[in-house]
Amino acid sequence: MGEKDIYKTGFRTHSGHYEFKVMPFGLTNAPATFQSLINHKSIGHTRKERLFAKLSKCSFGQQKVEYLGHVITREGVSTDPTKIEAMTNWPVPKSVKALRGFLGLTGYYRRFVRSYGVISKPMTELLKKLKKPFRNLRRP
């Protein structure tokens, strides 16, 4: 991370003020910035950027990679079966907060569900109307 940008990462806690000296991946542009660095620098020329790889966390030549809730293979990108199971086993929401959590989880996979907006619309409408816990919400 550039010396001139360190102050931008400052945050305050009950135990003091802190700043990151390396790029934290919680920043909005951090993954894109890192990927850009990797794309524009060859492995043999990265010493000045001080990039390090922890080999115990690396794997090479994989046929399948699980990444951010997706499974990437030669055939393409698909959903992670464990996440689909979590959605299937999600308890019936009993409050607006629980419904919002469910819609957040399912919305992550909207590109894999034909007509997701149409399917989720009745639940989304509940978020607008209700402020208190609700009853009688049934799964289709």
PDB file of C-alpha atoms in Angstrom:
ATOM      1  CA  MET A   1       0.000   0.000   0.000  1.00  0.00           C
ATOM      2  CA  GLY A   2       1.286   3.443  -0.842  1.00  0.00           C
ATOM      3  CA  GLU A   3       2.675   5.416   2.087  1.00  0.00           C
ATOM      4  CA  LYS A   4       0.515   8.391   1.078  1.00  0.00           C
ATOM      5  CA  ASP A   5      -2.665   6.273   1.289  1.00  0.00           C
ATOM      6  CA  ILE A   6      -2.190   4.728   4.725  1.00  0.00           C
ATOM      7  CA  TYR A   7      -4.116   7.503   6.486  1.00  0.00           C
ATOM      8  CA  LYS A   8      -7.206   6.606   4.397  1.00  0.00           C
ATOM      9  CA  THR A   9      -7.478   3.270   6.197  1.00  0.00           C
ATOM     10  CA  GLY A  10      -7.561   4.803   9.660  1.00  0.00           C
ATOM     11  CA  PHE A  11     -10.165   3.596  12.123  1.00  0.00           C
ATOM     12  CA  ARG A  12     -10.831   4.125  15.789  1.00  0.00           C
ATOM     13  CA  THR A  13     -11.606   1.569  18.478  1.00  0.00           C
ATOM     14  CA  HIS A  14     -11.997   1.712  22.231  1.00  0.00           C
ATOM     15  CA  SER A  15      -8.278   0.970  22.499  1.00  0.00           C
ATOM     16  CA  GLY A  16      -6.987   3.623  20.107  1.00  0.00           C
ATOM     17  CA  HIS A  17      -6.511   4.766  16.512  1.00  0.00           C
ATOM     18  CA  TYR A  18      -5.150   2.315  13.941  1.00  0.00           C
ATOM     19  CA  GLU A  19      -4.101   2.424  10.295  1.00  0.00           C
ATOM     20  CA  PHE A  20      -3.342  -0.432   7.916  1.00  0.00           C
ATOM     21  CA  LYS A  21       0.129  -0.625   6.434  1.00  0.00           C
ATOM     22  CA  VAL A  22      -0.932  -3.266   3.917  1.00  0.00           C
ATOM     23  CA  MET A  23      -4.100  -3.348   1.817  1.00  0.00           C
ATOM     24  CA  PRO A  24      -7.006  -4.713   3.877  1.00  0.00           C
ATOM     25  CA  PHE A  25      -9.427  -6.732   1.761  1.00  0.00           C
ATOM     26  CA  GLY A  26     -12.377  -5.134   3.521  1.00  0.00           C
ATOM     27  CA  LEU A  27     -11.906  -1.966   1.469  1.00  0.00           C
ATOM     28  CA  THR A  28     -14.202  -1.659  -1.525  1.00  0.00           C
ATOM     29  CA  ASN A  29     -11.496  -1.489  -4.177  1.00  0.00           C
ATOM     30  CA  ALA A  30      -8.933  -3.727  -2.475  1.00  0.00           C
ATOM     31  CA  PRO A  31      -9.636  -6.916  -4.465  1.00  0.00           C
ATOM     32  CA  ALA A  32      -9.646  -5.019  -7.770  1.00  0.00           C
ATOM     33  CA  THR A  33      -6.445  -3.177  -6.862  1.00  0.00           C
ATOM     34  CA  PHE A  34      -4.736  -6.435  -5.920  1.00  0.00           C
ATOM     35  CA  GLN A  35      -5.922  -8.176  -9.103  1.00  0.00           C
ATOM     36  CA  SER A  36      -4.668  -5.261 -11.184  1.00  0.00           C
ATOM     37  CA  LEU A  37      -1.255  -5.569  -9.553  1.00  0.00           C
ATOM     38  CA  ILE A  38      -1.156  -9.290 -10.288  1.00  0.00           C
ATOM     39  CA  ASN A  39      -2.308  -8.770 -13.884  1.00  0.00           C
ATOM     40  CA  HIS A  40       0.314  -6.127 -14.637  1.00  0.00           C
ATOM     41  CA  LYS A  41       3.319  -7.586 -12.864  1.00  0.00           C
ATOM     42  CA  SER A  42       4.976 -10.842 -13.744  1.00  0.00           C
ATOM     43  CA  ILE A  43       6.041 -13.105 -10.880  1.00  0.00           C
ATOM     44  CA  GLY A  44       9.712 -12.471 -11.646  1.00  0.00           C
ATOM     45  CA  HIS A  45       9.374  -8.703 -11.268  1.00  0.00           C
ATOM     46  CA  THR A  46       7.371  -8.245  -8.043  1.00  0.00           C
ATOM     47  CA  ARG A  47      10.156  -7.873  -5.492  1.00  0.00           C
ATOM     48  CA  LYS A  48       9.725  -4.109  -5.211  1.00  0.00           C
ATOM     49  CA  GLU A  49       5.999  -4.586  -4.416  1.00  0.00           C
ATOM     50  CA  ARG A  50       6.968  -7.001  -1.646  1.00  0.00           C
ATOM     51  CA  LEU A  51       4.446  -9.697  -2.498  1.00  0.00           C
ATOM     52  CA  PHE A  52       4.722 -12.951  -0.598  1.00  0.00           C
ATOM     53  CA  ALA A  53       2.949 -16.265  -1.027  1.00  0.00           C
ATOM     54  CA  LYS A  54       2.366 -18.597   1.873  1.00  0.00           C
ATOM     55  CA  LEU A  55       2.756 -21.966   0.163  1.00  0.00           C
ATOM     56  CA  SER A  56       0.701 -23.774   2.812  1.00  0.00           C
ATOM     57  CA  LYS A  57      -2.279 -21.703   1.620  1.00  0.00           C
ATOM     58  CA  CYS A  58      -1.617 -22.235  -2.086  1.00  0.00           C
ATOM     59  CA  SER A  59      -2.758 -24.952  -4.440  1.00  0.00           C
ATOM     60  CA  PHE A  60      -1.828 -25.298  -8.085  1.00  0.00           C
ATOM     61  CA  GLY A  61      -3.254 -27.182 -11.057  1.00  0.00           C
ATOM     62  CA  GLN A  62      -6.691 -27.679  -9.504  1.00  0.00           C
ATOM     63  CA  GLN A  63      -9.641 -28.984 -11.541  1.00  0.00           C
ATOM     64  CA  LYS A  64     -12.108 -27.187  -9.256  1.00  0.00           C
ATOM     65  CA  VAL A  65     -11.790 -24.033  -7.159  1.00  0.00           C
ATOM     66  CA  GLU A  66     -14.244 -22.807  -4.539  1.00  0.00           C
ATOM     67  CA  TYR A  67     -14.228 -19.021  -4.476  1.00  0.00           C
ATOM     68  CA  LEU A  68     -16.599 -16.551  -2.785  1.00  0.00           C
ATOM     69  CA  GLY A  69     -19.517 -18.976  -2.674  1.00  0.00           C
ATOM     70  CA  HIS A  70     -19.007 -20.214  -6.219  1.00  0.00           C
ATOM     71  CA  VAL A  71     -17.435 -23.316  -7.724  1.00  0.00           C
ATOM     72  CA  ILE A  72     -15.240 -22.643 -10.739  1.00  0.00           C
ATOM     73  CA  THR A  73     -14.390 -25.475 -13.134  1.00  0.00           C
ATOM     74  CA  ARG A  74     -13.464 -25.840 -16.773  1.00  0.00           C
ATOM     75  CA  GLU A  75     -17.200 -25.966 -17.535  1.00  0.00           C
ATOM     76  CA  GLY A  76     -17.824 -22.584 -15.906  1.00  0.00           C
ATOM     77  CA  VAL A  77     -19.092 -21.040 -12.684  1.00  0.00           C
ATOM     78  CA  SER A  78     -21.776 -22.668 -10.531  1.00  0.00           C
ATOM     79  CA  THR A  79     -23.221 -22.304  -7.066  1.00  0.00           C
ATOM     80  CA  ASP A  80     -21.589 -23.827  -4.019  1.00  0.00           C
ATOM     81  CA  PRO A  81     -23.769 -26.800  -2.967  1.00  0.00           C
ATOM     82  CA  THR A  82     -23.232 -26.030   0.727  1.00  0.00           C
ATOM     83  CA  LYS A  83     -24.725 -22.548   0.226  1.00  0.00           C
ATOM     84  CA  ILE A  84     -27.740 -24.010  -1.589  1.00  0.00           C
ATOM     85  CA  GLU A  85     -28.210 -26.405   1.320  1.00  0.00           C
ATOM     86  CA  ALA A  86     -28.054 -23.469   3.748  1.00  0.00           C
ATOM     87  CA  MET A  87     -30.812 -21.708   1.798  1.00  0.00           C
ATOM     88  CA  THR A  88     -32.929 -24.851   1.668  1.00  0.00           C
ATOM     89  CA  ASN A  89     -32.561 -25.395   5.414  1.00  0.00           C
ATOM     90  CA  TRP A  90     -33.035 -21.716   6.320  1.00  0.00           C
ATOM     91  CA  PRO A  91     -35.751 -21.442   8.993  1.00  0.00           C
ATOM     92  CA  VAL A  92     -38.967 -19.723   7.968  1.00  0.00           C
ATOM     93  CA  PRO A  93     -38.389 -16.020   8.715  1.00  0.00           C
ATOM     94  CA  LYS A  94     -40.379 -14.726  11.666  1.00  0.00           C
ATOM     95  CA  SER A  95     -39.275 -11.086  11.493  1.00  0.00           C
ATOM     96  CA  VAL A  96     -38.328  -8.455   8.959  1.00  0.00           C
ATOM     97  CA  LYS A  97     -34.687  -8.805  10.006  1.00  0.00           C
ATOM     98  CA  ALA A  98     -34.749 -12.576   9.396  1.00  0.00           C
ATOM     99  CA  LEU A  99     -36.459 -12.079   6.032  1.00  0.00           C
ATOM    100  CA  ARG A 100     -33.865  -9.487   5.057  1.00  0.00           C
ATOM    101  CA  GLY A 101     -31.124 -12.006   5.917  1.00  0.00           C
ATOM    102  CA  PHE A 102     -32.765 -14.690   3.789  1.00  0.00           C
ATOM    103  CA  LEU A 103     -33.200 -12.348   0.821  1.00  0.00           C
ATOM    104  CA  GLY A 104     -29.581 -11.257   1.164  1.00  0.00           C
ATOM    105  CA  LEU A 105     -28.398 -14.848   1.018  1.00  0.00           C
ATOM    106  CA  THR A 106     -30.606 -15.824  -1.913  1.00  0.00           C
ATOM    107  CA  GLY A 107     -29.969 -12.564  -3.755  1.00  0.00           C
ATOM    108  CA  TYR A 108     -26.278 -13.419  -3.940  1.00  0.00           C
ATOM    109  CA  TYR A 109     -27.210 -16.209  -6.342  1.00  0.00           C
ATOM    110  CA  ARG A 110     -29.848 -14.319  -8.324  1.00  0.00           C
ATOM    111  CA  ARG A 111     -27.969 -14.796 -11.593  1.00  0.00           C
ATOM    112  CA  PHE A 112     -28.475 -18.551 -11.274  1.00  0.00           C
ATOM    113  CA  VAL A 113     -32.249 -18.319 -10.663  1.00  0.00           C
ATOM    114  CA  ARG A 114     -34.480 -17.533 -13.628  1.00  0.00           C
ATOM    115  CA  SER A 115     -36.975 -14.789 -12.711  1.00  0.00           C
ATOM    116  CA  TYR A 116     -35.485 -14.296  -9.252  1.00  0.00           C
ATOM    117  CA  GLY A 117     -37.031 -10.824  -9.026  1.00  0.00           C
ATOM    118  CA  VAL A 118     -40.493 -12.181  -9.745  1.00  0.00           C
ATOM    119  CA  ILE A 119     -40.074 -15.032  -7.260  1.00  0.00           C
ATOM    120  CA  SER A 120     -38.734 -12.810  -4.495  1.00  0.00           C
ATOM    121  CA  LYS A 121     -41.112  -9.867  -5.065  1.00  0.00           C
ATOM    122  CA  PRO A 122     -43.758 -10.928  -2.501  1.00  0.00           C
ATOM    123  CA  MET A 123     -41.065 -11.243   0.159  1.00  0.00           C
ATOM    124  CA  THR A 124     -39.454  -7.957  -0.862  1.00  0.00           C
ATOM    125  CA  GLU A 125     -42.842  -6.244  -0.590  1.00  0.00           C
ATOM    126  CA  LEU A 126     -43.107  -7.504   3.009  1.00  0.00           C
ATOM    127  CA  LEU A 127     -39.972  -5.525   3.854  1.00  0.00           C
ATOM    128  CA  LYS A 128     -41.729  -2.319   2.825  1.00  0.00           C
ATOM    129  CA  LYS A 129     -44.965  -2.947   4.688  1.00  0.00           C
ATOM    130  CA  LEU A 130     -43.915  -4.483   7.964  1.00  0.00           C
ATOM    131  CA  LYS A 131     -41.820  -3.073  10.758  1.00  0.00           C
ATOM    132  CA  LYS A 132     -42.713  -5.626  13.454  1.00  0.00           C
ATOM    133  CA  PRO A 133     -42.373  -9.418  13.639  1.00  0.00           C
ATOM    134  CA  PHE A 134     -44.861 -11.216  11.433  1.00  0.00           C
ATOM    135  CA  ARG A 135     -46.584 -14.588  11.290  1.00  0.00           C
ATOM    136  CA  ASN A 136     -47.957 -17.014   8.731  1.00  0.00           C
ATOM    137  CA  LEU A 137     -45.180 -16.647   6.189  1.00  0.00           C
ATOM    138  CA  ARG A 138     -45.097 -19.966   4.357  1.00  0.00           C
ATOM    139  CA  ARG A 139     -42.579 -21.460   2.042  1.00  0.00           C
ATOM    140  CA  PRO A 140     -43.873 -22.278  -1.435  1.00  0.00           C
TER     141      PRO A 140
END
